[in-house]
Short mmCIF file of C-alpha atoms and ligand atoms in Angstrom, two decimals:
data_model
loop_
_atom_site.label_atom_id
_atom_site.label_comp_id
_atom_site.label_asym_id
_atom_site.label_seq_id
_atom_site.Cartn_x
_atom_site.Cartn_y
_atom_site.Cartn_z
CA MET X 1 1.54 17.66 -20.44
CA THR X 2 1.96 19.51 -23.52
CA THR X 3 3.26 22.45 -25.73
CA LEU X 4 1.07 25.59 -25.63
CA LEU X 5 0.38 27.73 -28.54
CA VAL X 6 -0.67 31.31 -27.62
CA THR X 7 -1.95 33.68 -30.19
CA HIS X 8 -4.70 36.42 -30.78
CA PRO X 9 -6.42 37.61 -33.96
CA ASP X 10 -5.80 41.33 -32.74
CA CYS X 11 -2.01 40.57 -33.84
CA ILE X 12 -3.26 40.42 -37.42
CA GLY X 13 -4.61 43.94 -36.93
CA HIS X 14 -1.28 45.60 -36.73
CA ASP X 15 -0.63 46.86 -40.28
CA PRO X 16 2.46 48.91 -41.03
CA GLY X 17 1.23 49.26 -44.73
CA ALA X 18 1.65 47.62 -48.15
CA GLY X 19 5.24 46.74 -49.00
CA HIS X 20 6.47 46.76 -45.40
CA PRO X 21 8.29 43.52 -44.68
CA GLU X 22 6.67 43.05 -40.99
CA SER X 23 3.25 42.31 -42.58
CA PRO X 24 0.09 40.85 -41.28
CA ALA X 25 0.70 37.77 -43.63
CA ARG X 26 3.62 36.67 -41.63
CA LEU X 27 1.35 35.63 -38.68
CA SER X 28 -1.26 34.11 -41.14
CA VAL X 29 1.26 31.70 -42.72
CA VAL X 30 2.57 30.78 -39.30
CA LEU X 31 -0.63 29.90 -37.98
CA LYS X 32 -1.69 28.06 -41.17
CA ALA X 33 1.41 25.94 -40.90
CA LEU X 34 0.54 25.04 -37.20
CA GLU X 35 -3.14 24.51 -37.90
CA GLU X 36 -2.74 20.96 -38.53
CA PHE X 37 -0.35 20.05 -35.49
CA HIS X 38 -1.87 17.64 -33.25
CA GLY X 39 -1.34 17.72 -29.48
CA LEU X 40 -0.84 21.38 -29.05
CA ALA X 41 -2.86 23.16 -26.42
CA ARG X 42 -4.10 26.53 -27.74
CA GLN X 43 -4.82 29.70 -25.82
CA GLU X 44 -6.03 33.08 -26.89
CA ALA X 45 -3.60 35.73 -25.51
CA PRO X 46 -4.93 38.27 -22.81
CA LEU X 47 -4.04 41.90 -22.97
CA GLY X 48 -0.64 42.66 -21.39
CA SER X 49 -1.19 44.52 -18.06
CA GLU X 50 0.17 48.10 -17.56
CA ALA X 51 1.76 46.85 -14.22
CA ASP X 52 3.89 44.27 -16.41
CA ILE X 53 4.81 46.61 -19.08
CA ALA X 54 5.92 49.30 -16.52
CA ARG X 55 8.54 46.94 -15.07
CA VAL X 56 10.50 47.51 -18.25
CA HIS X 57 9.06 50.44 -19.96
CA GLY X 58 8.27 53.73 -18.25
CA LYS X 59 4.76 54.94 -17.86
CA GLN X 60 5.42 57.97 -20.19
CA PHE X 61 6.75 55.61 -22.73
CA PHE X 62 3.94 53.07 -22.52
CA GLU X 63 1.35 55.77 -22.72
CA GLY X 64 3.11 57.60 -25.54
CA VAL X 65 3.18 54.62 -27.89
CA LEU X 66 -0.76 53.99 -27.30
CA ALA X 67 -1.39 57.85 -27.81
CA SER X 68 0.63 57.55 -31.17
CA VAL X 69 -1.74 55.02 -32.42
CA PRO X 70 -3.67 56.79 -35.23
CA PRO X 71 -7.61 56.39 -35.54
CA THR X 72 -7.11 56.16 -39.34
CA GLY X 73 -4.15 55.82 -41.65
CA ARG X 74 -0.71 55.48 -40.24
CA ALA X 75 1.62 57.05 -37.84
CA ALA X 76 5.60 56.53 -37.80
CA LEU X 77 7.59 56.16 -34.54
CA ASP X 78 10.73 55.91 -36.72
CA PRO X 79 11.19 55.29 -40.36
CA ASP X 80 10.72 51.52 -39.89
CA THR X 81 8.25 51.34 -37.09
CA ILE X 82 4.80 52.12 -38.32
CA LEU X 83 1.57 52.23 -36.45
CA SER X 84 -2.03 51.62 -37.69
CA ARG X 85 -5.29 51.64 -35.93
CA GLY X 86 -4.85 48.19 -34.47
CA SER X 87 -1.24 48.42 -33.42
CA GLY X 88 -1.89 49.35 -29.82
CA GLN X 89 -4.13 46.31 -29.21
CA ALA X 90 -1.65 43.99 -31.28
CA ALA X 91 1.27 44.98 -29.02
CA LEU X 92 -0.66 44.56 -25.82
CA ARG X 93 -1.78 41.02 -26.90
CA ALA X 94 2.03 40.25 -27.78
CA VAL X 95 2.76 41.24 -24.35
CA GLY X 96 0.02 39.34 -22.85
CA ALA X 97 0.86 36.28 -24.92
CA VAL X 98 4.17 35.83 -23.52
CA THR X 99 3.29 36.66 -19.84
CA SER X 100 0.47 34.34 -19.85
CA ALA X 101 2.49 31.63 -21.53
CA VAL X 102 5.09 31.97 -18.62
CA ASP X 103 2.24 31.61 -16.09
CA ALA X 104 1.08 28.32 -17.70
CA VAL X 105 4.48 26.90 -18.04
CA VAL X 106 5.43 27.94 -14.43
CA ALA X 107 2.17 26.57 -13.11
CA GLY X 108 2.87 23.25 -15.05
CA LYS X 109 -0.10 23.50 -17.13
CA ALA X 110 2.27 23.16 -20.27
CA ASN X 111 5.78 21.93 -20.61
CA ASN X 112 6.73 24.66 -23.12
CA ALA X 113 5.10 27.26 -25.17
CA PHE X 114 5.37 29.16 -28.49
CA CYS X 115 3.78 32.63 -28.87
CA ALA X 116 2.76 33.37 -32.27
CA VAL X 117 2.49 37.14 -32.22
CA ARG X 118 3.35 40.39 -33.95
CA PRO X 119 4.70 43.04 -33.74
CA PRO X 120 8.12 41.63 -32.63
CA GLY X 121 9.67 43.06 -29.51
CA HIS X 122 13.35 42.63 -29.17
CA HIS X 123 14.65 45.95 -30.54
CA THR X 124 12.51 48.05 -28.28
CA GLU X 125 14.62 49.56 -25.47
CA PRO X 126 12.99 50.88 -22.19
CA ASP X 127 12.32 54.26 -23.62
CA ARG X 128 12.58 53.72 -27.44
CA ALA X 129 10.44 51.83 -29.83
CA MET X 130 12.35 50.95 -33.12
CA GLY X 131 13.09 48.25 -35.74
CA PHE X 132 9.43 47.13 -36.11
CA CYS X 133 8.95 46.69 -32.59
CA LEU X 134 6.61 48.47 -30.11
CA PHE X 135 7.01 46.84 -26.46
CA ASN X 136 9.73 44.32 -25.72
CA SER X 137 7.52 41.61 -24.86
CA ILE X 138 10.25 39.03 -23.95
CA ALA X 139 11.94 41.48 -21.46
CA VAL X 140 8.42 42.24 -19.97
CA ALA X 141 7.77 38.38 -19.54
CA ALA X 142 11.29 37.81 -17.82
CA ARG X 143 10.38 40.56 -15.34
CA HIS X 144 7.00 39.04 -14.93
CA ALA X 145 8.50 35.78 -14.22
CA GLN X 146 10.61 37.33 -11.50
CA ALA X 147 7.98 39.73 -9.91
CA VAL X 148 4.81 37.62 -10.25
CA CYS X 149 5.84 33.95 -10.53
CA GLY X 150 8.67 34.17 -7.96
CA LEU X 151 11.64 32.86 -10.25
CA GLU X 152 15.00 34.32 -9.68
CA ARG X 153 17.13 33.60 -12.72
CA ILE X 154 15.87 34.10 -16.23
CA ALA X 155 17.70 33.37 -19.44
CA ILE X 156 16.87 34.82 -22.79
CA VAL X 157 18.39 33.20 -25.91
CA ASP X 158 17.79 35.16 -29.25
CA PHE X 159 18.42 33.44 -32.69
CA ASP X 160 16.94 36.25 -34.82
CA VAL X 161 19.32 37.43 -37.26
CA HIS X 162 19.22 40.90 -35.73
CA HIS X 163 20.77 41.73 -32.52
CA GLY X 164 18.21 42.25 -29.70
CA ASN X 165 19.52 45.61 -28.59
CA GLY X 166 16.40 46.28 -26.56
CA THR X 167 16.51 43.03 -24.67
CA GLN X 168 20.30 43.54 -23.98
CA ALA X 169 19.62 46.94 -22.77
CA VAL X 170 17.28 45.58 -20.03
CA ALA X 171 19.64 42.69 -19.07
CA GLN X 172 23.00 44.17 -19.19
CA THR X 173 23.13 45.75 -15.64
CA ASP X 174 21.31 42.83 -13.85
CA PRO X 175 23.08 39.64 -13.09
CA THR X 176 19.82 37.90 -12.48
CA LEU X 177 19.11 37.91 -16.22
CA PHE X 178 21.19 36.27 -18.93
CA TYR X 179 20.98 37.36 -22.73
CA ALA X 180 22.72 35.57 -25.40
CA SER X 181 22.26 36.29 -29.10
CA SER X 182 23.59 34.86 -32.56
CA HIS X 183 23.29 37.26 -35.20
CA GLN X 184 24.62 38.70 -38.47
CA PHE X 185 27.22 41.40 -37.62
CA PRO X 186 27.64 44.10 -38.88
CA LEU X 187 23.81 44.55 -39.60
CA TYR X 188 21.01 46.59 -38.05
CA PRO X 189 20.88 47.83 -35.31
CA GLY X 190 24.70 47.78 -34.95
CA THR X 191 24.99 46.38 -31.48
CA GLY X 192 25.95 42.94 -30.63
CA ALA X 193 29.65 43.00 -30.66
CA ALA X 194 31.47 39.99 -28.82
CA ASP X 195 32.99 42.46 -26.43
CA GLU X 196 29.59 43.57 -25.08
CA THR X 197 29.37 41.40 -22.10
CA GLY X 198 27.30 43.40 -19.47
CA VAL X 199 28.03 42.32 -15.96
CA GLY X 200 29.21 39.04 -17.29
CA ASN X 201 25.70 38.03 -18.25
CA ILE X 202 25.64 38.97 -21.90
CA VAL X 203 27.09 36.45 -24.56
CA ASN X 204 27.00 37.82 -28.14
CA ALA X 205 28.02 35.58 -31.02
CA PRO X 206 28.29 37.92 -34.08
CA LEU X 207 28.20 35.99 -37.30
CA PRO X 208 29.61 37.31 -40.79
CA ALA X 209 27.25 37.44 -43.65
CA GLY X 210 27.28 34.17 -45.45
CA THR X 211 27.54 32.06 -42.21
CA ASP X 212 25.83 28.56 -42.81
CA GLY X 213 24.32 26.27 -40.42
CA ALA X 214 27.67 24.77 -39.36
CA GLY X 215 28.88 28.12 -38.42
CA PHE X 216 25.75 28.80 -36.48
CA ARG X 217 25.87 25.56 -34.72
CA LYS X 218 29.40 26.10 -33.75
CA ALA X 219 28.85 29.51 -32.16
CA PHE X 220 25.97 27.70 -30.01
CA GLU X 221 28.18 24.84 -29.09
CA SER X 222 31.27 26.81 -28.23
CA ARG X 223 29.89 29.89 -26.71
CA ILE X 224 26.10 30.24 -26.11
CA LEU X 225 25.20 26.89 -24.86
CA PRO X 226 28.12 26.52 -22.30
CA ALA X 227 27.47 30.09 -20.93
CA LEU X 228 23.71 29.14 -20.70
CA ASP X 229 24.57 26.08 -18.54
CA ALA X 230 26.86 28.03 -16.52
CA PHE X 231 24.11 30.66 -15.64
CA ALA X 232 21.63 27.83 -14.82
CA PRO X 233 18.23 29.58 -15.26
CA ASP X 234 14.86 28.96 -13.49
CA LEU X 235 13.20 29.69 -16.88
CA LEU X 236 14.36 29.84 -20.55
CA LEU X 237 12.77 32.44 -22.95
CA VAL X 238 13.58 32.32 -26.61
CA SER X 239 13.38 35.01 -29.11
CA ALA X 240 12.63 33.00 -32.18
CA GLY X 241 13.27 34.97 -35.17
CA PHE X 242 13.50 33.09 -38.52
CA ASP X 243 15.17 35.84 -40.66
CA ALA X 244 18.53 33.85 -40.55
CA HIS X 245 16.95 31.59 -43.06
CA ARG X 246 18.95 31.67 -46.49
CA ALA X 247 15.76 32.85 -48.16
CA ASP X 248 15.13 35.97 -46.13
CA PRO X 249 15.26 39.18 -47.88
CA LEU X 250 16.50 41.52 -45.03
CA ALA X 251 19.81 39.53 -44.13
CA GLY X 252 22.38 37.42 -45.44
CA LEU X 253 22.78 34.21 -43.15
CA GLU X 254 22.23 30.76 -44.90
CA LEU X 255 20.42 28.83 -42.26
CA GLU X 256 17.58 26.13 -43.15
CA GLU X 257 14.82 24.60 -41.29
CA PRO X 258 16.90 21.78 -39.87
CA ASP X 259 19.13 24.30 -38.13
CA PHE X 260 16.25 25.91 -36.36
CA ALA X 261 15.12 22.30 -35.48
CA TRP X 262 18.79 21.70 -34.04
CA VAL X 263 18.92 24.87 -31.97
CA THR X 264 15.41 24.31 -30.55
CA SER X 265 16.43 20.73 -29.41
CA ARG X 266 19.79 22.10 -27.78
CA LEU X 267 17.66 24.85 -25.85
CA LEU X 268 15.15 22.15 -24.75
CA GLU X 269 17.86 20.09 -23.51
CA ALA X 270 19.28 23.12 -21.60
CA ALA X 271 15.98 23.73 -20.10
CA ARG X 272 15.60 20.17 -18.91
CA ARG X 273 18.94 20.30 -17.30
CA HIS X 274 18.29 23.27 -15.32
CA CYS X 275 14.51 24.06 -15.10
CA GLN X 276 12.28 21.05 -15.50
CA GLY X 277 12.17 21.93 -19.40
CA ARG X 278 10.34 25.25 -18.76
CA LEU X 279 10.97 27.12 -22.10
CA VAL X 280 8.78 29.96 -23.58
CA SER X 281 9.45 30.97 -27.17
CA VAL X 282 8.05 34.10 -28.83
CA LEU X 283 8.05 34.93 -32.47
CA GLU X 284 10.48 37.91 -33.54
CA GLY X 285 11.51 38.29 -37.16
CA GLY X 286 11.29 36.35 -40.55
CA TYR X 287 10.27 37.83 -43.64
CA ASP X 288 10.29 35.19 -46.51
CA LEU X 289 6.85 33.90 -45.88
CA ARG X 290 7.51 30.39 -46.94
CA ALA X 291 10.63 30.19 -45.03
CA LEU X 292 9.06 31.67 -42.07
CA ALA X 293 6.15 29.29 -42.13
CA ALA X 294 8.45 26.17 -42.60
CA SER X 295 10.86 27.29 -40.05
CA ALA X 296 8.43 28.15 -37.38
CA ALA X 297 6.69 24.63 -38.06
CA ALA X 298 10.05 23.04 -37.60
CA HIS X 299 10.66 24.87 -34.23
CA VAL X 300 7.27 24.03 -32.89
CA GLU X 301 7.48 20.39 -34.11
CA VAL X 302 10.62 19.96 -31.94
CA LEU X 303 8.95 21.66 -28.86
CA ARG X 304 5.94 19.37 -29.27
CA ARG X 305 7.94 16.15 -29.88
CA GLU X 306 10.69 16.51 -27.27
CA THR X 307 8.65 17.78 -24.36
ZN1 LIG Q 1 15.22 40.16 -37.06
#
């Protein structure tokens, strides 16, 4: 039994252009940092299926995103969300990575998994791509776990520095889903206030700029982890963004690598309490290349060591 690393070279082929923070180099540095890890099983991501994506995104939206992919040059879905020739394939691989990781973990082929993919997904709402994201891979994987794997209760915990408005939009009316997020607030995209609670299944822990690891850990210990325990999931999915790191250029939280290791350890403990340790993590943000690589390595090291 082991930790599964799922990725695909196509995820490097999405290129929003020079100077865009969501660069192909992000994935290259993460994979380089994980290259030497022993004891990881490795798997190439399949393409996400239209049937899976359609459980979250309408057919019109799905086809519209793929039809917007330019044969050359770039096309913008919004001022932040830029497509290049490889973007459609990358987004489909990102979805396929997470759904196939769920399949592997539910089948007992791996204890847990990390999906090293881009573009990220947690900002994309059912009918709107935004914030560097094309398809909401983690929301699609949650629906896949229910519809295909037969699981009932799916929890998504998101420690990216930005609020996952898209994932919340999918979860907030459905008591079989749980969404909890720690994020800087106020900050893009503007959602994620503490009083956004869905049908009692949403827990937002907004953190002011300057919050350090102690404040982050307190938010998890006092709010997110107790609510996760109360929900008692059949599967735990993690939106692992590393842009709450103190070196990140896009935000102002002050986390360091040990904080990401700490939260990973707490989430694994919760997964062991409720769902035989079944946890699937997917890369979201993280824009300082050195901090991103080191933080993702700290995250995966805990997944590998504490399976
Ligand atoms: Zn982010």
